[in-house]
XYZ file of C-alpha atoms in Angstrom:
604
model
C 86.610 111.407 157.402
C 85.814 114.818 155.954
C 88.690 116.157 153.844
C 90.254 119.371 155.149
C 89.730 120.884 151.698
C 85.950 120.446 152.136
C 86.009 122.068 155.579
C 88.027 124.957 154.135
C 85.559 125.389 151.273
C 82.586 125.301 153.653
C 84.203 128.054 155.727
C 85.032 130.155 152.668
C 81.543 129.792 151.127
C 79.656 130.823 154.277
C 79.974 134.393 155.499
C 79.486 134.047 159.250
C 77.451 137.235 159.589
C 74.935 135.947 157.010
C 74.587 132.550 158.682
C 74.305 133.995 162.189
C 71.941 136.686 160.847
C 69.405 133.966 160.001
C 69.088 133.294 163.720
C 70.104 136.544 165.436
C 69.223 140.167 164.748
C 72.651 141.820 164.375
C 73.494 145.520 164.423
C 76.787 147.052 163.324
C 79.086 148.291 166.068
C 82.358 149.449 164.496
C 83.992 146.466 162.831
C 81.892 144.097 164.948
C 78.257 143.009 164.796
C 76.305 142.702 168.034
C 73.060 141.056 169.044
C 71.228 139.152 171.756
C 72.832 135.779 172.388
C 70.710 132.850 171.110
C 72.322 130.480 173.621
C 71.214 132.123 176.861
C 68.558 134.577 177.977
C 69.658 138.216 178.053
C 68.183 141.676 177.594
C 71.381 143.477 176.605
C 73.551 142.300 173.706
C 76.740 140.503 174.704
C 76.946 138.368 171.541
C 79.574 139.508 169.016
C 80.286 138.483 165.429
C 83.581 139.502 163.825
C 83.331 139.247 160.008
C 87.014 140.076 159.602
C 87.997 136.944 161.550
C 84.896 134.870 160.735
C 84.154 134.038 164.367
C 81.460 134.639 166.980
C 81.800 135.024 170.738
C 79.415 135.729 173.604
C 80.830 137.607 176.580
C 77.829 136.480 178.624
C 77.900 132.672 178.342
C 81.338 132.276 176.761
C 80.272 130.316 173.682
C 82.349 131.007 170.594
C 83.827 129.585 167.420
C 83.437 129.701 163.658
C 80.392 129.250 161.418
C 80.498 125.449 161.753
C 80.509 125.673 165.536
C 77.604 128.120 165.451
C 75.458 125.724 163.417
C 76.457 122.860 165.722
C 75.302 124.848 168.762
C 72.078 126.137 167.190
C 70.954 122.870 165.624
C 72.365 120.455 168.212
C 74.384 118.727 165.490
C 77.741 116.970 165.520
C 80.695 118.406 163.614
C 80.168 116.104 160.579
C 76.431 116.839 160.545
C 76.999 120.593 160.603
C 79.647 120.430 157.854
C 77.346 118.275 155.723
C 74.406 120.675 156.171
C 76.523 123.719 155.306
C 78.073 121.924 152.337
C 74.653 120.997 150.947
C 73.448 124.575 151.430
C 76.453 125.880 149.486
C 76.091 123.267 146.727
C 79.341 121.511 147.637
C 79.209 117.820 146.546
C 79.071 115.328 149.417
C 81.826 113.006 148.199
C 83.171 111.776 151.523
C 81.850 108.872 153.536
C 80.373 109.537 156.959
C 80.821 105.951 158.026
C 83.577 105.021 160.424
C 84.669 101.960 162.296
C 83.950 103.394 165.721
C 80.911 102.334 167.702
C 78.172 105.003 167.951
C 78.263 106.844 171.268
C 75.862 105.820 174.044
C 74.048 109.147 173.570
C 73.436 108.526 169.856
C 72.332 104.954 170.531
C 69.853 106.253 173.105
C 68.464 108.848 170.690
C 68.087 106.279 167.896
C 66.164 103.885 170.153
C 63.901 106.649 171.483
C 63.083 107.941 167.985
C 62.131 104.395 166.906
C 59.994 103.977 170.027
C 58.208 107.297 169.465
C 57.482 106.415 165.828
C 56.068 103.054 166.908
C 53.999 104.639 169.704
C 52.563 107.200 167.297
C 51.479 104.480 164.880
C 49.908 102.515 167.726
C 47.967 105.534 169.077
C 46.775 106.416 165.562
C 45.644 102.830 164.881
C 43.737 102.701 168.162
C 41.934 105.965 167.387
C 40.888 104.863 163.904
C 39.925 101.242 164.627
C 39.140 100.436 168.263
C 35.749 100.672 169.941
C 37.374 102.029 173.099
C 38.356 105.130 171.096
C 34.801 105.932 169.943
C 34.378 108.836 172.454
C 37.648 110.298 171.202
C 36.500 110.086 167.564
C 33.181 111.708 168.431
C 34.920 114.490 170.323
C 37.231 115.226 167.396
C 34.282 115.271 164.959
C 32.460 117.728 167.245
C 35.520 119.991 167.091
C 35.522 119.944 163.281
C 38.313 117.408 162.740
C 37.814 115.549 159.481
C 39.323 112.142 158.689
C 41.768 113.954 156.422
C 43.005 116.199 159.255
C 43.285 113.248 161.651
C 45.352 111.380 159.078
C 47.438 114.361 158.023
C 48.403 115.309 161.588
C 48.844 111.732 162.828
C 46.373 112.221 165.688
C 45.870 109.198 167.927
C 44.323 108.004 171.177
C 45.873 106.617 174.378
C 43.324 104.344 176.150
C 42.442 104.799 179.813
C 44.239 101.536 180.707
C 47.488 101.742 182.648
C 49.601 99.433 180.498
C 48.504 99.566 176.840
C 51.714 101.151 175.591
C 53.870 99.562 178.311
C 53.016 96.047 177.128
C 53.312 96.968 173.455
C 56.791 98.450 173.933
C 57.939 95.449 175.974
C 56.757 93.093 173.217
C 58.862 95.084 170.767
C 61.907 94.620 172.998
C 62.234 98.160 174.351
C 63.593 98.462 177.899
C 60.987 100.101 180.187
C 63.642 102.142 182.024
C 64.792 103.660 178.722
C 61.201 104.362 177.719
C 60.633 106.135 181.027
C 63.742 108.290 180.407
C 62.313 109.049 176.963
C 59.005 110.275 178.398
C 56.738 107.491 177.118
C 56.270 105.627 180.403
C 56.174 106.532 184.091
C 57.534 104.605 187.062
C 54.901 103.247 189.451
C 54.815 105.259 192.667
C 53.734 102.567 195.119
C 55.219 99.403 193.599
C 57.729 98.104 191.094
C 57.273 98.476 187.379
C 56.078 101.047 184.862
C 52.784 102.437 183.513
C 51.738 104.475 180.478
C 52.462 108.182 180.898
C 49.480 109.107 178.678
C 46.066 107.634 179.476
C 42.608 108.533 178.121
C 44.064 111.288 176.003
C 43.862 112.383 172.381
C 47.466 112.287 171.240
C 49.230 114.868 169.082
C 52.702 113.807 167.919
C 55.411 116.478 168.139
C 58.185 116.496 165.542
C 61.681 117.928 165.542
C 63.096 120.078 162.751
C 63.961 116.940 160.756
C 60.372 115.665 160.940
C 61.086 112.892 163.465
C 58.578 112.301 166.264
C 60.301 113.238 169.524
C 57.419 113.867 171.957
C 53.644 113.921 172.419
C 50.965 116.263 173.683
C 47.903 114.559 175.136
C 44.469 116.198 175.547
C 42.488 114.616 178.405
C 39.002 113.371 177.461
C 37.612 112.808 180.944
C 37.430 115.285 183.816
C 40.710 115.961 185.552
C 43.974 117.828 185.351
C 46.097 118.659 183.570
C 43.911 119.150 180.527
C 46.995 119.048 178.264
C 50.011 116.933 179.178
C 53.282 117.198 177.284
C 56.195 114.818 177.209
C 58.882 115.826 179.723
C 62.270 117.188 178.666
C 64.320 114.299 177.270
C 67.366 113.612 175.147
C 65.066 114.221 172.151
C 62.779 117.000 173.312
C 63.452 120.529 174.554
C 60.220 122.503 174.778
C 62.070 125.835 174.941
C 63.402 125.252 171.425
C 60.639 123.187 169.811
C 57.745 124.661 167.854
C 54.761 122.489 166.990
C 54.519 121.689 163.235
C 57.541 123.785 162.274
C 58.801 120.940 160.081
C 55.612 121.175 157.965
C 55.172 124.957 158.145
C 58.771 125.764 157.233
C 58.319 125.864 153.411
C 55.360 128.282 153.701
C 57.231 130.407 156.244
C 60.284 130.585 153.971
C 58.170 131.618 150.971
C 56.260 134.345 152.789
C 59.020 135.248 155.315
C 56.139 135.295 157.782
C 55.170 132.987 160.652
C 51.877 132.882 162.542
C 52.344 131.967 166.191
C 49.491 130.229 168.011
C 49.102 129.101 171.615
C 47.709 125.624 171.035
C 47.961 122.531 168.844
C 44.288 122.577 167.876
C 44.572 126.214 166.774
C 47.463 125.304 164.453
C 45.538 122.389 162.959
C 42.283 124.306 162.427
C 44.192 127.269 160.962
C 45.981 124.865 158.615
C 42.601 123.596 157.414
C 41.630 127.259 156.847
C 44.640 127.734 154.563
C 47.126 129.173 157.092
C 50.067 126.861 156.386
C 52.703 129.007 158.083
C 51.360 128.480 161.599
C 53.278 127.029 164.559
C 52.732 126.862 168.332
C 54.826 126.801 171.484
C 54.770 123.675 173.630
C 52.467 124.881 176.377
C 55.108 127.301 177.568
C 55.826 130.989 177.152
C 57.683 132.128 174.074
C 61.459 132.053 174.611
C 64.444 133.686 172.972
C 65.387 130.246 171.643
C 62.006 129.949 169.903
C 62.561 133.378 168.353
C 66.059 132.404 167.189
C 64.680 129.286 165.476
C 61.977 131.281 163.668
C 64.430 134.010 162.658
C 66.106 131.567 160.297
C 63.008 131.545 158.087
C 60.887 134.624 158.818
C 61.086 138.391 159.081
C 57.560 138.924 160.438
C 55.567 137.178 163.152
C 51.805 137.425 163.622
C 50.754 136.633 167.191
C 47.394 134.881 167.010
C 46.751 134.142 170.671
C 43.478 133.575 172.501
C 41.206 136.580 172.890
C 40.880 136.190 176.667
C 42.922 138.185 179.200
C 45.588 135.508 179.557
C 46.078 135.239 175.802
C 46.322 138.987 175.299
C 48.734 139.315 178.220
C 50.916 136.602 176.678
C 50.900 138.462 173.359
C 51.847 141.700 175.141
C 54.841 139.978 176.783
C 55.952 138.344 173.527
C 56.176 141.586 171.507
C 59.440 142.967 172.980
C 61.100 139.548 172.823
C 60.266 139.207 169.124
C 61.189 142.792 168.292
C 64.531 142.399 170.033
C 65.133 139.360 167.820
C 64.586 141.582 164.770
C 61.030 140.671 163.757
C 58.268 142.923 162.538
C 55.379 142.003 164.815
C 51.630 142.138 164.227
C 48.883 140.897 166.525
C 45.468 139.348 165.927
C 42.819 140.726 168.293
C 40.053 138.109 168.430
C 36.621 139.249 169.697
C 34.546 138.001 172.629
C 37.432 136.184 174.323
C 37.411 133.564 171.548
C 40.385 131.427 170.541
C 41.287 130.839 166.854
C 39.742 127.348 166.844
C 36.399 128.692 168.135
C 36.361 131.584 165.685
C 37.041 129.346 162.679
C 34.327 126.889 163.781
C 31.798 129.703 164.304
C 32.559 132.067 161.419
C 34.446 130.031 158.830
C 37.862 130.009 157.189
C 37.732 133.098 154.945
C 36.658 135.627 157.627
C 39.368 134.319 159.962
C 42.119 134.737 157.373
C 40.832 138.146 156.240
C 40.209 139.647 159.682
C 42.944 138.152 161.841
C 45.805 137.113 159.580
C 45.709 139.687 156.809
C 44.055 142.229 159.146
C 46.375 141.768 162.160
C 47.284 145.129 163.716
C 50.795 146.458 164.265
C 52.537 145.704 167.548
C 52.302 149.308 168.725
C 48.592 149.490 167.870
C 48.016 146.364 169.926
C 50.052 147.784 172.818
C 47.863 150.899 172.782
C 44.703 148.760 172.712
C 46.043 146.632 175.566
C 46.985 149.760 177.530
C 43.381 150.998 177.510
C 42.346 148.105 179.755
C 44.344 149.522 182.652
C 42.904 153.065 182.480
C 39.436 154.482 183.073
C 39.026 156.727 180.023
C 35.705 158.159 181.206
C 37.610 160.080 183.890
C 39.922 162.995 183.113
C 42.685 161.641 185.317
C 42.430 158.264 183.550
C 42.701 159.904 180.115
C 45.779 161.899 181.191
C 47.483 158.793 182.565
C 46.619 156.834 179.423
C 47.988 159.568 177.158
C 51.258 159.744 179.077
C 51.729 155.974 178.917
C 50.659 155.889 175.265
C 53.132 158.607 174.291
C 55.896 156.700 176.077
C 55.070 153.604 173.998
C 55.021 155.627 170.772
C 58.286 157.365 171.688
C 60.098 154.032 171.662
C 59.337 153.409 167.978
C 62.333 153.841 165.691
C 60.505 155.278 162.694
C 59.845 159.068 162.843
C 56.998 158.631 160.344
C 55.337 155.964 162.477
C 55.647 158.154 165.578
C 54.149 161.136 163.743
C 51.104 159.183 162.528
C 50.442 157.542 165.901
C 50.733 160.821 167.805
C 48.423 162.486 165.298
C 45.775 159.791 165.921
C 46.105 160.250 169.695
C 45.863 164.034 169.356
C 42.709 163.791 167.249
C 41.040 161.196 169.503
C 41.658 163.083 172.757
C 41.575 166.658 171.481
C 45.151 167.409 172.498
C 47.700 169.511 170.634
C 49.949 167.417 168.374
C 52.884 169.684 169.249
C 52.407 168.948 172.946
C 52.475 165.189 172.355
C 55.518 165.490 170.085
C 57.363 167.497 172.739
C 56.546 164.894 175.389
C 57.657 162.110 173.032
C 60.934 163.950 172.393
C 61.581 164.264 176.134
C 60.955 160.560 176.712
C 63.375 159.664 173.906
C 66.032 161.957 175.346
C 65.639 160.486 178.818
C 65.843 156.878 177.669
C 68.748 157.558 175.358
C 70.719 158.997 178.298
C 69.692 156.116 180.524
C 68.090 158.258 183.247
C 64.475 157.276 182.671
C 64.275 154.821 185.558
C 63.300 151.370 184.304
C 64.733 150.792 180.858
C 61.891 149.588 178.634
C 61.815 146.248 176.876
C 62.583 146.645 173.219
C 65.193 149.386 173.639
C 68.223 147.131 174.069
C 70.321 148.947 171.464
C 70.553 152.277 173.284
C 73.451 153.988 175.023
C 72.398 152.727 178.438
C 72.724 149.126 177.355
C 75.955 149.786 175.475
C 77.462 150.845 178.810
C 75.942 147.849 180.563
C 77.172 145.369 177.958
C 80.718 146.664 178.247
C 80.869 145.183 181.734
C 80.381 141.733 180.244
C 84.028 141.658 179.090
C 86.144 139.145 180.993
C 87.964 140.664 183.980
C 91.710 141.212 183.727
C 93.867 138.575 185.372
C 97.533 138.363 186.372
C 100.077 140.072 184.111
C 101.481 136.846 182.688
C 97.958 135.534 181.896
C 97.149 138.705 179.968
C 100.511 138.471 178.207
C 99.720 134.898 177.131
C 96.331 135.934 175.750
C 97.874 138.853 173.866
C 100.593 136.658 172.374
C 98.073 134.045 171.240
C 95.951 136.762 169.622
C 98.931 137.987 167.603
C 99.978 134.398 166.816
C 96.566 133.677 165.276
C 97.007 136.667 162.995
C 100.679 136.280 162.025
C 102.735 133.173 161.245
C 106.126 134.801 161.870
C 105.039 135.871 165.352
C 103.966 132.302 166.129
C 107.332 130.924 164.971
C 109.212 133.487 167.084
C 107.144 132.607 170.173
C 107.748 128.912 169.522
C 111.476 129.543 169.405
C 111.629 131.666 172.576
C 108.898 130.138 174.746
C 107.870 126.815 173.274
C 105.365 125.212 175.657
C 106.066 127.537 178.606
C 102.513 128.895 178.843
C 101.103 128.875 182.391
C 97.384 128.451 181.601
C 96.600 124.924 180.424
C 94.249 126.044 177.629
C 96.775 128.640 176.457
C 99.489 125.985 176.242
C 97.144 123.764 174.226
C 96.269 126.598 171.819
C 99.956 127.427 171.366
C 100.686 123.781 170.523
C 97.822 123.728 168.022
C 99.099 126.941 166.423
C 102.635 125.547 166.077
C 101.208 122.458 164.360
C 98.820 124.528 162.240
C 101.614 126.664 160.799
C 103.935 123.632 160.449
C 101.424 122.345 157.873
C 101.982 125.504 155.796
C 98.600 126.998 156.638
C 98.104 130.734 156.341
C 96.709 132.800 159.232
C 92.920 132.333 159.332
C 91.146 132.419 162.683
C 87.992 130.697 161.450
C 89.979 127.869 159.848
C 92.197 127.487 162.911
C 89.164 127.197 165.197
C 87.844 124.419 162.927
C 91.037 122.451 163.616
C 90.461 122.439 167.391
C 87.165 120.511 167.604
C 87.155 120.983 171.368
C 84.367 123.047 172.884
C 86.423 124.650 175.645
C 89.371 125.493 173.382
C 87.051 126.909 170.708
C 85.478 129.238 173.275
C 88.868 130.330 174.551
C 90.273 130.868 171.057
C 87.290 132.933 169.899
C 87.499 135.145 173.000
C 91.255 135.670 172.558
C 90.853 136.435 168.856
C 88.693 139.431 169.777
C 91.551 141.090 171.683
C 92.306 144.155 169.602
C 95.669 145.620 170.689
C 97.907 146.813 167.818
C 100.993 144.712 167.233
C 104.383 146.188 168.092
C 107.909 144.731 168.365
C 108.425 146.214 171.834
C 105.021 144.972 173.030
C 105.830 141.505 171.670
C 109.147 141.396 173.536
C 107.451 142.618 176.721
C 104.891 139.799 176.554
C 107.563 137.160 175.920
C 109.668 138.554 178.776
C 106.700 138.609 181.180
C 105.774 135.000 180.408
C 109.400 133.837 180.483
C 110.055 135.413 183.861
C 106.813 133.990 185.297
C 107.756 130.548 183.996
C 111.208 130.748 185.584
C 109.692 132.010 188.840
C 107.339 129.045 188.932
C 110.264 126.685 188.349
C 112.201 128.377 191.178
C 109.227 127.819 193.498
C 109.106 124.134 192.556
C 112.858 123.646 193.123
C 112.677 125.517 196.442
C 110.004 123.085 197.649
C 112.209 120.160 196.598
C 115.216 121.725 198.385
C 113.195 122.043 201.596
C 112.007 118.433 201.352
C 115.583 117.262 200.770
C 116.822 119.177 203.807
C 114.055 117.751 206.015
C 114.975 114.262 204.813
C 118.672 114.864 205.530
C 119.590 114.485 201.827
C 122.105 117.335 201.808
C 123.682 116.290 198.516
C 120.345 116.707 196.693
C 119.621 119.931 198.598
C 122.960 121.339 197.408
C 122.120 120.391 193.808
C 118.721 122.098 194.096
C 120.396 125.223 195.459
C 122.798 125.385 192.501
C 119.908 125.059 190.039
C 117.919 127.768 191.847
C 120.851 130.190 191.671
C 121.196 129.506 187.932
C 117.498 130.086 187.312
C 117.478 133.310 189.351
C 120.388 134.580 187.290
C 118.590 133.586 184.078
C 115.410 135.317 185.239
C 117.251 138.609 185.806
C 118.709 138.390 182.285
C 115.407 137.492 180.585
């Protein structure tokens, strides 16, 4: 059991805006901080942090809570794990025991077994690559790609033979249930008969680690002809490709030191760049970059260099990734590799030092890359093409926040195309005015913090419900902020809240103050340890209506009357049932009670 004093100290030592700011780019909006929610995909900010109350809440997906809950959600940790991590970060001694007498949950048992099975599979694949004759083509292929024995060892690279049951038999001998191994992504069910087969066959195997360094999945590169060339583990209890970045567990120290991450498209690119001295490189799992990936990186880095393939697909992917990363608060630069080469090919052909100098240190700014990319869609040899390019280029430049950056970029465009700088500046000014007012047609990616989106995000607030429901929410908001108000509500209403979650929160508040706790929204939310109640409490805490004695009495009266009305309805139904059953004595009793309640309701 974790002492309450430790939980309180963890909450007091971690400013929620600082912790959330490691994952989410926040901007000040009055007494709130706003940003793009890291828990669901959105283009306009509906995620709110309230430093005054030490809570977060998203009006889009409904998630909310205190700093502990935020870390739980972001890292996929349990309450004890999140408290322990935050305590260690704050230098709070871990003096409590995490052991308990309860059996681990089925989910945690499953994860433990799958992690053990993945570790064993990785060792088996690596042994086969290094020692078996059947893996000789794989070793020769890796040598031809510039993989040394040191790199193979360091990255745990292995080989899955072309046989159908190499891993299946090995796992069965170790006592692992094939059905569980199939759910974990290591095996596949036979399509035409009973039983299971290896998911990966005739593939060079790259183990994928989670943030803690545990192997949770594999990527397999096919040696023979066929498709798919690269095969990843499926989504499992261990592996979520939308959140996982290849080699982040090893690259994290270098990323923290430099506050810079280099983002590649492939596993081989990461490994070859590592051998070239780029130790802050990571890659997505064969999928497009997501907001969740960006949120993970934001914990450690302020700048991202996109080092994607030099072909059309790679450059298009880089172009799409820029607004996502900028919205997450990163400075973005882009490597523009020549001759449609990928990083692996360039390093093999030209060496380590030129790659680092030209494409890591020499990566261009995001806007420069966007202008380079834009040229591909215009014919600059024709006057009409140049005009169209200039208009689109000025629109891109106009979206930059820095006046100095806009001035320099427009000056370069003016000099290159022989156009007046004043003309381009005027056009840039008009674009900025249009987009600020929200009448520029399609709102561009990367401009989420403008007036247009402020109006859009306002609609994310929960719709108003019945009067008594709103009264309950308002009362609970005041109760979280003031002990005397909570005691008064307890005296006059007790448990007579209509909404189940509201009644539960009221009961928790009565108990919270009965233990002589002072008003503290973040601390109160920590007491709940129920996902639904934490969301509800964080949303209610954001209600910002000034307290007043008359308003308080109105809320109590509204709820009291609604409660009595509901009781009258219940008794009326009983009266009708009694009359239908011929039980006139009970019907008379119900009628007397209804009259009393109606009289009480009028006096409330």
